[in-house]
XYZ file of C-alpha atoms in Angstrom:
619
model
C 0.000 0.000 0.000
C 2.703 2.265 0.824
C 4.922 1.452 -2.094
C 1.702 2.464 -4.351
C 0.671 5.771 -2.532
C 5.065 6.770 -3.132
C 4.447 5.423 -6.404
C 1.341 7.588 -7.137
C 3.187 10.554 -5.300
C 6.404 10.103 -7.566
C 3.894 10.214 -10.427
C 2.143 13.145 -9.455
C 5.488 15.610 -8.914
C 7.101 13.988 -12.134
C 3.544 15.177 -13.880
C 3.370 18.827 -12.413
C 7.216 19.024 -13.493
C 6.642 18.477 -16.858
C 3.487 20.008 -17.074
C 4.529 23.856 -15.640
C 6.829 24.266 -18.667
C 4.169 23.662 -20.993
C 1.115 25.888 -19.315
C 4.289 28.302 -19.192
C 4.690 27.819 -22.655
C 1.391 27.867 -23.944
C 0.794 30.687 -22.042
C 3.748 32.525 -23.401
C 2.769 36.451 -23.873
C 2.445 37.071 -28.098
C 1.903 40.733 -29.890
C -1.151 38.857 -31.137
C -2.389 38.469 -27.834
C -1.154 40.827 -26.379
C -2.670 43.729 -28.506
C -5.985 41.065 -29.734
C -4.339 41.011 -33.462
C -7.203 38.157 -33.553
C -9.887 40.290 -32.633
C -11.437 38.610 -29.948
C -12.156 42.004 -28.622
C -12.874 40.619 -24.587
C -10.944 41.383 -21.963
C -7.987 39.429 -20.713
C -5.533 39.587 -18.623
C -3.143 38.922 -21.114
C -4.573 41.484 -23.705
C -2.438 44.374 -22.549
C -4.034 46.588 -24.821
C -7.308 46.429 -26.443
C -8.684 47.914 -29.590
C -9.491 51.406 -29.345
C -13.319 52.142 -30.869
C -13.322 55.938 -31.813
C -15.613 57.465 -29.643
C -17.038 59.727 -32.879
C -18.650 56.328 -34.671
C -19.649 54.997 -31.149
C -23.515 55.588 -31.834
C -22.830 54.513 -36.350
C -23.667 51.018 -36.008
C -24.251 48.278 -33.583
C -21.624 45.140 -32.723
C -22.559 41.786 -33.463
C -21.108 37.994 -34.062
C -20.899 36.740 -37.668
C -20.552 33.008 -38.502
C -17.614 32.177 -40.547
C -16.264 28.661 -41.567
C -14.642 27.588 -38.095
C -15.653 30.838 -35.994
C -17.547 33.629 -34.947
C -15.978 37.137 -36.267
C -16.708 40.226 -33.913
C -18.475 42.810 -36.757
C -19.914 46.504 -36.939
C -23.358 46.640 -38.704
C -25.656 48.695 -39.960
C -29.644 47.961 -40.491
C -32.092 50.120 -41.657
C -34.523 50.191 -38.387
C -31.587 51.868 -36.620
C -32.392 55.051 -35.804
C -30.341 58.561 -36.294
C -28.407 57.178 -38.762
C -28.180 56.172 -42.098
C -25.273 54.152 -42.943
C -22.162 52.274 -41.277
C -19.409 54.464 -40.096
C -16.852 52.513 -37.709
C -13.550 53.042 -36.643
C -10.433 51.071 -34.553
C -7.062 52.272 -33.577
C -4.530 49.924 -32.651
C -0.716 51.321 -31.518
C 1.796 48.598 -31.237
C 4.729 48.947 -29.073
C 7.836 47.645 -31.541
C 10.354 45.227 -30.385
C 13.121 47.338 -30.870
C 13.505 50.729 -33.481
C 16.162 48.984 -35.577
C 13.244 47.297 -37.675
C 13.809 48.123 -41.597
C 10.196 47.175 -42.964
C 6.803 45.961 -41.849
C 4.442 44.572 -43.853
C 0.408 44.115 -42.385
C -2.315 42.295 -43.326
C -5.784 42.697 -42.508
C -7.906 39.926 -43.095
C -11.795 40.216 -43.181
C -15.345 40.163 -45.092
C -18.151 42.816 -45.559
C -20.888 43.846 -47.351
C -22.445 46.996 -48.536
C -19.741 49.302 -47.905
C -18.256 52.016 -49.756
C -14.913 51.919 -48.494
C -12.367 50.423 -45.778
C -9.450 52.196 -45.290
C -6.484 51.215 -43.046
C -3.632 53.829 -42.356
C -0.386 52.453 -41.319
C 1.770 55.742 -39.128
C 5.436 54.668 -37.547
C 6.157 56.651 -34.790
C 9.363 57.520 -32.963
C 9.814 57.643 -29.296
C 8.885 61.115 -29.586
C 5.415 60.550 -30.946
C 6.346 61.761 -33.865
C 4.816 60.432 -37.249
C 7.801 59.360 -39.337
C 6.490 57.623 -42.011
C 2.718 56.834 -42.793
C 1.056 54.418 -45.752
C -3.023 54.289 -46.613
C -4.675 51.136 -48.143
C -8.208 51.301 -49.604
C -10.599 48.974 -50.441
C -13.932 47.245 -50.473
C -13.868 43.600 -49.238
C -15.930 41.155 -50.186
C -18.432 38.616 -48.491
C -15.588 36.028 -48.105
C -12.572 36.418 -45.836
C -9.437 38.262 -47.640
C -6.172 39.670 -46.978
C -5.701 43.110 -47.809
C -1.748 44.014 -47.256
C 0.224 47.254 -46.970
C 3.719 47.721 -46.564
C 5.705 50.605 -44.622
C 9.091 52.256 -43.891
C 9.624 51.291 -39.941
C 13.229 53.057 -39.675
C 13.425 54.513 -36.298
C 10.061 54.144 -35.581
C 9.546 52.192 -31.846
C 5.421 52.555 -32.341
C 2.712 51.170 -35.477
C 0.192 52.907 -34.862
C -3.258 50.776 -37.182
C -6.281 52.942 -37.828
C -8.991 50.435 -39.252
C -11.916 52.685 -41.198
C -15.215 51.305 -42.414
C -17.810 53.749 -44.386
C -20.931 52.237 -46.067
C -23.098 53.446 -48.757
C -26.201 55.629 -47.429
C -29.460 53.339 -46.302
C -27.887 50.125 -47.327
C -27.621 47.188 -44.606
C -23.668 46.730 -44.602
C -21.063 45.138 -42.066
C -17.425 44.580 -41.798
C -16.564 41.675 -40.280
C -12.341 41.486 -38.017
C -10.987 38.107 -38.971
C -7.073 38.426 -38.452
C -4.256 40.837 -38.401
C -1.062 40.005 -39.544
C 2.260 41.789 -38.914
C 5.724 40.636 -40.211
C 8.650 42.757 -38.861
C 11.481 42.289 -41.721
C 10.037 39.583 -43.056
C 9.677 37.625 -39.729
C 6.195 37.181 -38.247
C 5.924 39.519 -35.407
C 5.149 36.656 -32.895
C 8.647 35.515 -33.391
C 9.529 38.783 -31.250
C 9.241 39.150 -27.579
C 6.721 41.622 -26.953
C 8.217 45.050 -25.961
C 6.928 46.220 -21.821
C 7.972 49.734 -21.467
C 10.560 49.185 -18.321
C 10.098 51.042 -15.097
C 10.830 54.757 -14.300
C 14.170 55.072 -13.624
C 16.283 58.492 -13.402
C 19.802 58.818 -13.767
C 19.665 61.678 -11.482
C 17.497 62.035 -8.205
C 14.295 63.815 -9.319
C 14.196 67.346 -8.283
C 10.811 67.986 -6.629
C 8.428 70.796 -5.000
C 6.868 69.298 -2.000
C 3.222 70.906 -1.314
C 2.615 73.317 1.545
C 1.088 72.883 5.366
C -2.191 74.143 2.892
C -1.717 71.102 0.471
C -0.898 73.765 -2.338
C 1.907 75.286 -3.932
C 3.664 78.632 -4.034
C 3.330 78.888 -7.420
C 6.010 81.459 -7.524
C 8.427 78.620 -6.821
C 7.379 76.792 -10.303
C 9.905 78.108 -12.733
C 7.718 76.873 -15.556
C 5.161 78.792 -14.773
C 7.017 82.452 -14.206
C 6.031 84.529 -17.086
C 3.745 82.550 -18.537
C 0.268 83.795 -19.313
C -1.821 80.634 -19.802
C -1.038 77.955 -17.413
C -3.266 74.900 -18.694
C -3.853 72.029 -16.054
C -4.133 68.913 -17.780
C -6.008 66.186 -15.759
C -4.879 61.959 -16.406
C -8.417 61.273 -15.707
C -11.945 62.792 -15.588
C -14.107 62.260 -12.202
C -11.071 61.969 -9.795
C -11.964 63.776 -6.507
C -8.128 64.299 -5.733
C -7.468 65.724 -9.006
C -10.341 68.152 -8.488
C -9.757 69.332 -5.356
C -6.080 70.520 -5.625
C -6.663 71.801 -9.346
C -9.271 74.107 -7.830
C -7.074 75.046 -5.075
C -4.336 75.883 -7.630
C -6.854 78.116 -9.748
C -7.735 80.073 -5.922
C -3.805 80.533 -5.848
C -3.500 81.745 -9.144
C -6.373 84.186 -8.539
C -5.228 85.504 -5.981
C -1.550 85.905 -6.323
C -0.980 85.442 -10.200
C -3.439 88.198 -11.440
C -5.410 85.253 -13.243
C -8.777 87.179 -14.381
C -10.041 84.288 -16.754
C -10.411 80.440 -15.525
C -11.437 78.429 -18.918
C -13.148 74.253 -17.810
C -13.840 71.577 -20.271
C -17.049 72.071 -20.014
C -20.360 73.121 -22.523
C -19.887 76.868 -22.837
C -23.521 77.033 -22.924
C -24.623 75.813 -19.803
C -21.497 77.737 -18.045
C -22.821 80.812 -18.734
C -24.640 79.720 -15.561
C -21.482 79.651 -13.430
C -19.924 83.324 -14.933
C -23.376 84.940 -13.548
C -22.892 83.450 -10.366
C -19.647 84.555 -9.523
C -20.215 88.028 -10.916
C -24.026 88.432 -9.668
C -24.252 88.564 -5.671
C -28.378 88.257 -6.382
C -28.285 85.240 -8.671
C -29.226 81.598 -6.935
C -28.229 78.958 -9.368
C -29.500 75.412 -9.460
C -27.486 73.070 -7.733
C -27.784 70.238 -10.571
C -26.023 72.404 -12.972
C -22.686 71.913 -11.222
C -20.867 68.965 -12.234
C -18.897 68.425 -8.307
C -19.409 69.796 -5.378
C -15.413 70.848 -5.288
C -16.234 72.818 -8.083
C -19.454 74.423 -6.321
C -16.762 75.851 -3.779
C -14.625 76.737 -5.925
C -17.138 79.123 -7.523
C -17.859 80.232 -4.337
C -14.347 81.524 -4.019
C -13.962 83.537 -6.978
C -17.737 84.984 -6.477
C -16.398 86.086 -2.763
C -13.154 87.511 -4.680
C -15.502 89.227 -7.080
C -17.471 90.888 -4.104
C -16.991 94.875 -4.344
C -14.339 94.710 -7.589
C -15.193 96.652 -10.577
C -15.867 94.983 -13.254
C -12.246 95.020 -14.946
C -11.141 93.334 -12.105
C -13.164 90.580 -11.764
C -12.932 87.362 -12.307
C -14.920 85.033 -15.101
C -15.001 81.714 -15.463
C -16.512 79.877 -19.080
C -16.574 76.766 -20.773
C -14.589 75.843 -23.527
C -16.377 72.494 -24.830
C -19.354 72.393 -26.938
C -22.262 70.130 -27.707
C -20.725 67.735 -30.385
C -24.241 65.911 -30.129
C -27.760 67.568 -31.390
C -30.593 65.461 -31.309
C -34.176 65.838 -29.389
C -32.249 66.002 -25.743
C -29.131 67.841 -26.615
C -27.506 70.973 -28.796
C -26.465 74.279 -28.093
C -30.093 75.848 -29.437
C -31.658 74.061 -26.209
C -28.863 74.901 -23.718
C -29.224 78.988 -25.146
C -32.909 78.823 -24.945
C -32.956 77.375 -21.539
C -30.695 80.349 -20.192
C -32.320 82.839 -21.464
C -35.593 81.724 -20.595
C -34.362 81.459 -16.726
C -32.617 84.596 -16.710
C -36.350 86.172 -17.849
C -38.479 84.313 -16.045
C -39.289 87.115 -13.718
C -38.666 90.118 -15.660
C -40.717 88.691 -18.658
C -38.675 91.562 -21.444
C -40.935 89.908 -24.220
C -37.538 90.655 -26.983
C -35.844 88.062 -24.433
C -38.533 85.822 -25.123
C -38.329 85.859 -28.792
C -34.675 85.762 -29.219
C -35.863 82.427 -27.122
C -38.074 81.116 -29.741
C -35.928 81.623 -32.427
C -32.858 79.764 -30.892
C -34.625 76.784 -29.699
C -36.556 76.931 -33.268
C -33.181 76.609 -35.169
C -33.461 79.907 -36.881
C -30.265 80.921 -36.047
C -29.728 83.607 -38.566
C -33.194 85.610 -37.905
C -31.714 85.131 -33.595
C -28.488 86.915 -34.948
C -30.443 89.652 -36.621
C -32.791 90.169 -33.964
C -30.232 89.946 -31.161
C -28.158 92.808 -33.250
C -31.046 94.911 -33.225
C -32.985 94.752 -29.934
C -29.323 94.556 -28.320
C -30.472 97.353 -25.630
C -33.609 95.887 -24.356
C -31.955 92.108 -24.163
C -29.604 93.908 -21.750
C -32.275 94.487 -19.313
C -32.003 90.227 -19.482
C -28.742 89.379 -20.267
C -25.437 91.302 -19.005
C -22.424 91.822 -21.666
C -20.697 89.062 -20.768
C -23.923 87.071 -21.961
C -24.329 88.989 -24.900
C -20.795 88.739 -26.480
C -20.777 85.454 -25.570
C -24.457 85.053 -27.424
C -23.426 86.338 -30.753
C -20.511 83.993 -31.118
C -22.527 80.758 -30.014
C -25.104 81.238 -32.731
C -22.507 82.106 -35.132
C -20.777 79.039 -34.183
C -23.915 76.661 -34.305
C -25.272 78.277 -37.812
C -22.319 77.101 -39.241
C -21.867 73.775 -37.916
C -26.078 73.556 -38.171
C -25.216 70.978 -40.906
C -22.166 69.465 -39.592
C -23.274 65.616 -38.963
C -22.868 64.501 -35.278
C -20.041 62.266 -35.911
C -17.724 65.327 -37.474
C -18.676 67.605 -34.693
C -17.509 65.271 -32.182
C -14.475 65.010 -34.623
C -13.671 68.289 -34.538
C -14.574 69.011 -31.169
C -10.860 70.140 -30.102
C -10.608 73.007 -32.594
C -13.639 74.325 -31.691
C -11.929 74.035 -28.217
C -9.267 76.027 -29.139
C -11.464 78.289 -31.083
C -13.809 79.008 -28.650
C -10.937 79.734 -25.938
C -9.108 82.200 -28.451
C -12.538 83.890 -28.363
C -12.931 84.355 -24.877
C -8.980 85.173 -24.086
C -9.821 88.120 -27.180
C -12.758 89.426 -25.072
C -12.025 89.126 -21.822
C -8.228 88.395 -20.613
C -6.646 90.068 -23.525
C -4.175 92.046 -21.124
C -0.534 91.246 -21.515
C -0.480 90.998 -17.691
C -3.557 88.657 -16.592
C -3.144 84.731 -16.553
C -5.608 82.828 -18.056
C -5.918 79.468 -16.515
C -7.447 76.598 -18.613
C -8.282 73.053 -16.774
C -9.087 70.345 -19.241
C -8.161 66.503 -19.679
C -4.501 66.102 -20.587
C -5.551 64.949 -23.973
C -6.827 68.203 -24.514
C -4.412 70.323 -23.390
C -0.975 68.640 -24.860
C 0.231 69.804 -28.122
C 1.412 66.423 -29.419
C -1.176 63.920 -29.443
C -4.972 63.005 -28.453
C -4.219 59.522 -28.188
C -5.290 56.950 -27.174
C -8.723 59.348 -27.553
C -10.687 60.162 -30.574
C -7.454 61.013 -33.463
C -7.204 64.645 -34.032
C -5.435 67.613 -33.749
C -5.580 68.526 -29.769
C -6.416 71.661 -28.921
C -2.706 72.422 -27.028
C -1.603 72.178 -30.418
C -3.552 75.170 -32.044
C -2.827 77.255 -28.855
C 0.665 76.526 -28.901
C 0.818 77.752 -32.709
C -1.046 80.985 -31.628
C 0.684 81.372 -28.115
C 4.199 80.151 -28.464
C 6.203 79.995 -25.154
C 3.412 81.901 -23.402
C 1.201 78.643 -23.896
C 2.484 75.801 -20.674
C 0.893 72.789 -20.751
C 1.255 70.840 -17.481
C 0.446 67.560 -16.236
C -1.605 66.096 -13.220
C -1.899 62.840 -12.226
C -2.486 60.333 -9.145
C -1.741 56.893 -8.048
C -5.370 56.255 -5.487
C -9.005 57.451 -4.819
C -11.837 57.020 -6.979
C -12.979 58.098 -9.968
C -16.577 58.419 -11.342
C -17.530 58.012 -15.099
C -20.153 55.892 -17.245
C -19.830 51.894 -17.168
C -20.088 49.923 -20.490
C -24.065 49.657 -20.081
C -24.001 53.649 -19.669
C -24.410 53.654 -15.428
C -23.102 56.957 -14.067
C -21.011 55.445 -11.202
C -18.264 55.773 -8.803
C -15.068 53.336 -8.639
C -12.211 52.526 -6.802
C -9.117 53.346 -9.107
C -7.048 50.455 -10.453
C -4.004 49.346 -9.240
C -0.792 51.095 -11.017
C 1.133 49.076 -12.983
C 4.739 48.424 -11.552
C 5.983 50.073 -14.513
C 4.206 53.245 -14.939
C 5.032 56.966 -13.354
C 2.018 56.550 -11.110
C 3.762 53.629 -9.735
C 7.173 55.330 -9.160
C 6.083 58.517 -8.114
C 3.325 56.782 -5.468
C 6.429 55.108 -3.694
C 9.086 57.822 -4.016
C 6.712 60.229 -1.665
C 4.257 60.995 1.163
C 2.699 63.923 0.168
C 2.104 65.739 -3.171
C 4.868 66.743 -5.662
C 5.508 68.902 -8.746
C 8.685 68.506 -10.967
C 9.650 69.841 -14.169
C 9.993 67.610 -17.051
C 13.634 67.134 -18.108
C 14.892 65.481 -21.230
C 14.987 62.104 -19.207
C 11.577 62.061 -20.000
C 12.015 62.068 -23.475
C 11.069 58.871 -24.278
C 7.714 56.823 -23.860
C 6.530 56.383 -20.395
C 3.271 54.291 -19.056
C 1.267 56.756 -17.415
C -2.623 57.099 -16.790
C -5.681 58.084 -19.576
C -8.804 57.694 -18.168
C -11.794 59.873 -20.039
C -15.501 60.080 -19.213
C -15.751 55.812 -20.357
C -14.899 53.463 -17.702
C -12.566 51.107 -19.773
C -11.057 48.083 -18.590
C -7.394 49.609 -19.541
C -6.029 52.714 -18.595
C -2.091 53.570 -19.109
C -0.771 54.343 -22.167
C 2.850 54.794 -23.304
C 3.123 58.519 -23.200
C 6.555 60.678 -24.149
C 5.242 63.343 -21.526
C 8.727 65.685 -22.006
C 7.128 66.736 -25.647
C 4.010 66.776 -24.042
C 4.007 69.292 -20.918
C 6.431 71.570 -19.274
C 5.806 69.934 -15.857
C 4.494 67.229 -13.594
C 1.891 67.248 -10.436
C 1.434 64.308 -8.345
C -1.392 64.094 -5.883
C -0.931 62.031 -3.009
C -4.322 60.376 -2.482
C -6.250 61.843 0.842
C -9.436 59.925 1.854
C -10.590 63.667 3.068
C -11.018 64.018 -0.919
C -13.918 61.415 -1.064
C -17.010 62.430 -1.813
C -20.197 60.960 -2.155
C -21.760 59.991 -5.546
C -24.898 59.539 -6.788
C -24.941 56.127 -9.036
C -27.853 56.718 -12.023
C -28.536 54.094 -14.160
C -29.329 54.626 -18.018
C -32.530 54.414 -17.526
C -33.138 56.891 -14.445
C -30.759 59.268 -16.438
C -32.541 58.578 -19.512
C -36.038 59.341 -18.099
C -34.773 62.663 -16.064
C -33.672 63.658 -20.203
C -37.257 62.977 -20.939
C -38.700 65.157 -18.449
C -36.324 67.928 -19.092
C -37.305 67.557 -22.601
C -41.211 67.395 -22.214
C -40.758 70.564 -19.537
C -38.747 72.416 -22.311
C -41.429 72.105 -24.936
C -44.370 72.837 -22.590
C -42.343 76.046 -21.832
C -42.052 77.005 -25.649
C -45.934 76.886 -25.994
C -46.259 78.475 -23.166
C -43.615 81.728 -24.450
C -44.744 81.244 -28.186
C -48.636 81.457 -27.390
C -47.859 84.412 -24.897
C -45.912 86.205 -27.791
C -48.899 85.630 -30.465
C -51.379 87.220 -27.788
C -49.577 90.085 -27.485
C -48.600 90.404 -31.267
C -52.383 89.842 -32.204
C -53.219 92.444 -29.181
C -50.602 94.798 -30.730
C -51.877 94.074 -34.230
C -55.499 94.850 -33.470
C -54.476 98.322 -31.847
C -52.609 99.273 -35.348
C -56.062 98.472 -37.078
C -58.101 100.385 -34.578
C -55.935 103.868 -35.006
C -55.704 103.346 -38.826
C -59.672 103.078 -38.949
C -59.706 106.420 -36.555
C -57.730 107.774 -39.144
């Protein structure tokens, strides 16, 4: 009995010892599995980086399975019962970390099927360590309802990223899909499985990093910040949206800068409509503003700050504080003709100027260029409504909208950061245009960097336009953080709150997390001129968030907020549904209010009207 149990033992350790090597082994990390070059588009641990869908063609076409010979293909599709749209418009951006930037040539493949398209494009950039695009290659063509290979070489000298842009447009009201089968990659003619896949190491200086430590206030003298002596637009660039850290020193930095820096102009990524709300608040003493139209709490106090600086100052020496962003979106809940009709109508909801009311018709009416005719010549008596702040701000909105009026919702959100730029240009023109007061802008890093938007929707960021208009004046800096929470929407659209993932080992949120205690700022030296994992989180909640990043061509300077559990705030989880139905009612209020105005203007045009007839007929 013995001899069989040491026998059974002896055959159970000689099993495990041969049979580590080959889990090991089979599960050896690949570039195709590693960046899903199979599109199996699930997560996995051992998917370091998924797909990127462009956010823009989100909403152009639903995802489904297709049955080919021996498995299912993940596919975009259009049908005709979908509503909004007409036709299939998809997009995926891939960026693949090279093994080394000594490669020669790459060659990819994309295999897959479709139906009913008009094109499929799929643009090949290399990129150096700099994020700069060295060489780029474009391949179109029009697959067919059997799996194919479509190929495209390119010049990979130097480069250390390939960055894959996969574009799908179909003809107009035609049921089409594309179908992912494969991707293939050879690196100099070898497959690029037969390379070890490429981890961006660790942080590691060569010198010890030169730091600011914050104050006994948990802020910083910004006088002591080199970077930002001189300059007049400081722009805070945030790693993630919704992080209660982040927010609460950012807004402490703004106070400072108000108060010691001469700032006179704080700029927020957020709908320039609706903060037209917040600049009347912290310039109007009588004004109570709804508590649902601010986005945190931190910022609700941070409004009340510059509204108690504003107390007694003269009106060159206060402080405003506007949005940037704009409604990419216009359907029956959203666009900026709601959002201006809305204000107006609560601004005259007591004092009832009836010009205020039909300036209010017309905007929420789309009849944008009879609002900017009527607003230029009833400009006095919408005063008695709307202060000059309002106004100015006004005439360029519905200049704005009447030209994008026929801009489709997928290019808006497209070009959504030079409209950033543009509409920030516009307010620095009217309102900080002073050689000696700061403007301070506080955006998403993606936003505010003049390099790249990645790994967000591609286009030109708006850093980039105000760097070409600003020069050296323009600094660009960086915040980031290691713990806390962050809020955003979950993949089936919940508006909830969630404890921050780990960082990776690897990443500056790691390093910086165990070289300190307490918050930091450093400048960024040329040892950070290469690509560095670091944190992108926008409004999604996606399973991945740290991207290689070459942050030295991408801001001046580094903050690092300590995470403080005195930061947490509660949130309020919606669902889809309960935020859904609160659009609804917004809506259905909105519309009752337009009868309401327009029936109230007819009685007093037809009251008007008869009067005329009366004295002509005296006459």
């Amino acid at each position: 009995m013995r001899k069989n149990i040491q026998k059974n033992l002896l055959s159970l350790i000689l099993f495990f010892i041969l049979a580590i090597p080959s889990i090991a082994q089979s599960e050896k990390l690949t570039y195709t599995r590693a960046y899903d070059l199979n599109f199996v588009m699930q997560p996995d641990s051992m998917r370091l980086y998924p797909w990127i869908e462009n956010g823009a063609y989100t909403n152009s076409g639903i995802t489904l399975g297709r049955k080919d010979a021996n498995r299912i293909l993940f596919s975009k599709n259009y049908m005709k019962a979908l509503p909004l749209i007409n036709k299939l418009r998809s997009e995926f951006t891939q960026r693949i970390l090279l093994p080394n930037n000594r490669l020669k040539e790459g060659v990819v493949g994309f295999e897959c099927k479709g139906n009913g398209l008009k094109r499929v494009s799929m643009l090949l950039e290399a990129i150096d360590e700099k994020e700069r695009v060295l060489a780029s290659e474009n391949l179109t063509f029009q697959p067919e309802q059997v799996v194919r290979v479509f190929s495209k070489r390119i010049n990979l000298s130097n480069a250390s990223s390939l960055n894959i842009r996969i574009n799908a447009l179909g003809e107009e009201n035609t049921e089409a899909y594309l179908a992912f089968a494969r991707l293939s990659v050879t690196l100099d003619n070898k497959p690029i499985d037969d390379y070890p896949v490429r981890i961006l190491e660790p942080v590691k200086m060569k010198d010890r990093l030169s730091y600011i430590q914050e104050n006994k206030d948990k802020n910083f003298d910004l006088e002591q910040i080199n970077e930002i002596k001189g300059k007049k637009f400081v722009a805070l660039g945030e790693s993630m949206h919704g992080n209660s850290d982040i927010n609460s020193f950012t807004f402490r930095l703004i106070e400072e800068a108000i108060e010691k820096q001469n700032c006179k102009l704080v700029l927020l990524e957020r709908i320039i409509e609706k903060s037209l709300y917040y600049n009347r608040y912290v310039q109007d003493e009588s004004f109570v503003m709804d508590s649902s139209l601010v986005k945190e709490c931190q910022e609700k106090g941070l409004l009340d700050k510059i509204r108690a600086y504003n107390r007694g100052k003269n009106d060159h020496e206060k402080v405003r504080v506007l949005g940037i962003d704009y409604p990419w979106s216009k359907n029956r809940y959203t666009s900026s003709s709601f959002y201006l009709f809305d204000f107006i109508a609560d601004m005259n909801k007591k004092l009832r100027v009836p010009e205020a009311d039909r300036l209010a018709v017309l905007i929420v009416n789309d009849r944008l260029s009879e609002a900017i005719d009527y607003l230029a010549q009833h400009r006095s008596k919408l005063g008695k409504v709307l202060n000059n702040d309002e106004l100015i701000c006004l005439e360029h909105l519905l200049n704005l909208d009447r030209n994008e009026i026929n801009t489709s919702e997928v290019d808006r959100m497209i070009r959504r950061d030079s409209v950033m730029a543009m509409n920030a240009h516009f307010l620095i023109n009217k309102f900080a245009n002073e050689k000696d007061k700061m403007v301070c802008i506080y955006a998403h890093a993606g936003h505010v960097n003049p390099i790249s938007t990645f790994p967000a929707i591609p286009c030109v960021p708006m850093g980039s336009y105000m760097k070409k208009e600003y020069g050296n004046d323009y600094c660009p800096l960086f915040i980031t953080s290691a713990g806390g929470y962050a809020s955003g929407v979950s993949r089936d659209r919940k508006n909830e709150q969630k404890r921050l993932d780990k960082a990776p080992t690897n990443s500056l949120e790691h390093y910086l997390n165990a070289l300190t205690d307490c918050s930091i700022y450093f400048p960024i030296t040329s040892s950070f001129d290469q690509l560095t994992l670091t944190r992108f989180r926008g409004l999604l909640d996606t399973p991945y968030q740290f991207y290689p990043s070459n942050l030295y061509q991408k801001f001046n300077g580094v903050f690092f907020i300590k995470h403080d559990d005195q930061n947490n705030i509660p949130f309020y989880n919606i669902s889809f549904e309960e935020r859904t139905k609160q659009m609804i009612e917004k809506m259905n209020r909105r519309k009752e209010l337009v009868k309401e105005i327009e029936s109230k203007l007819n009685t007093n045009f037809s009251g008007i009207r008869s009067q005329q007839v009366t004295h002509e007929k005296s006459l």
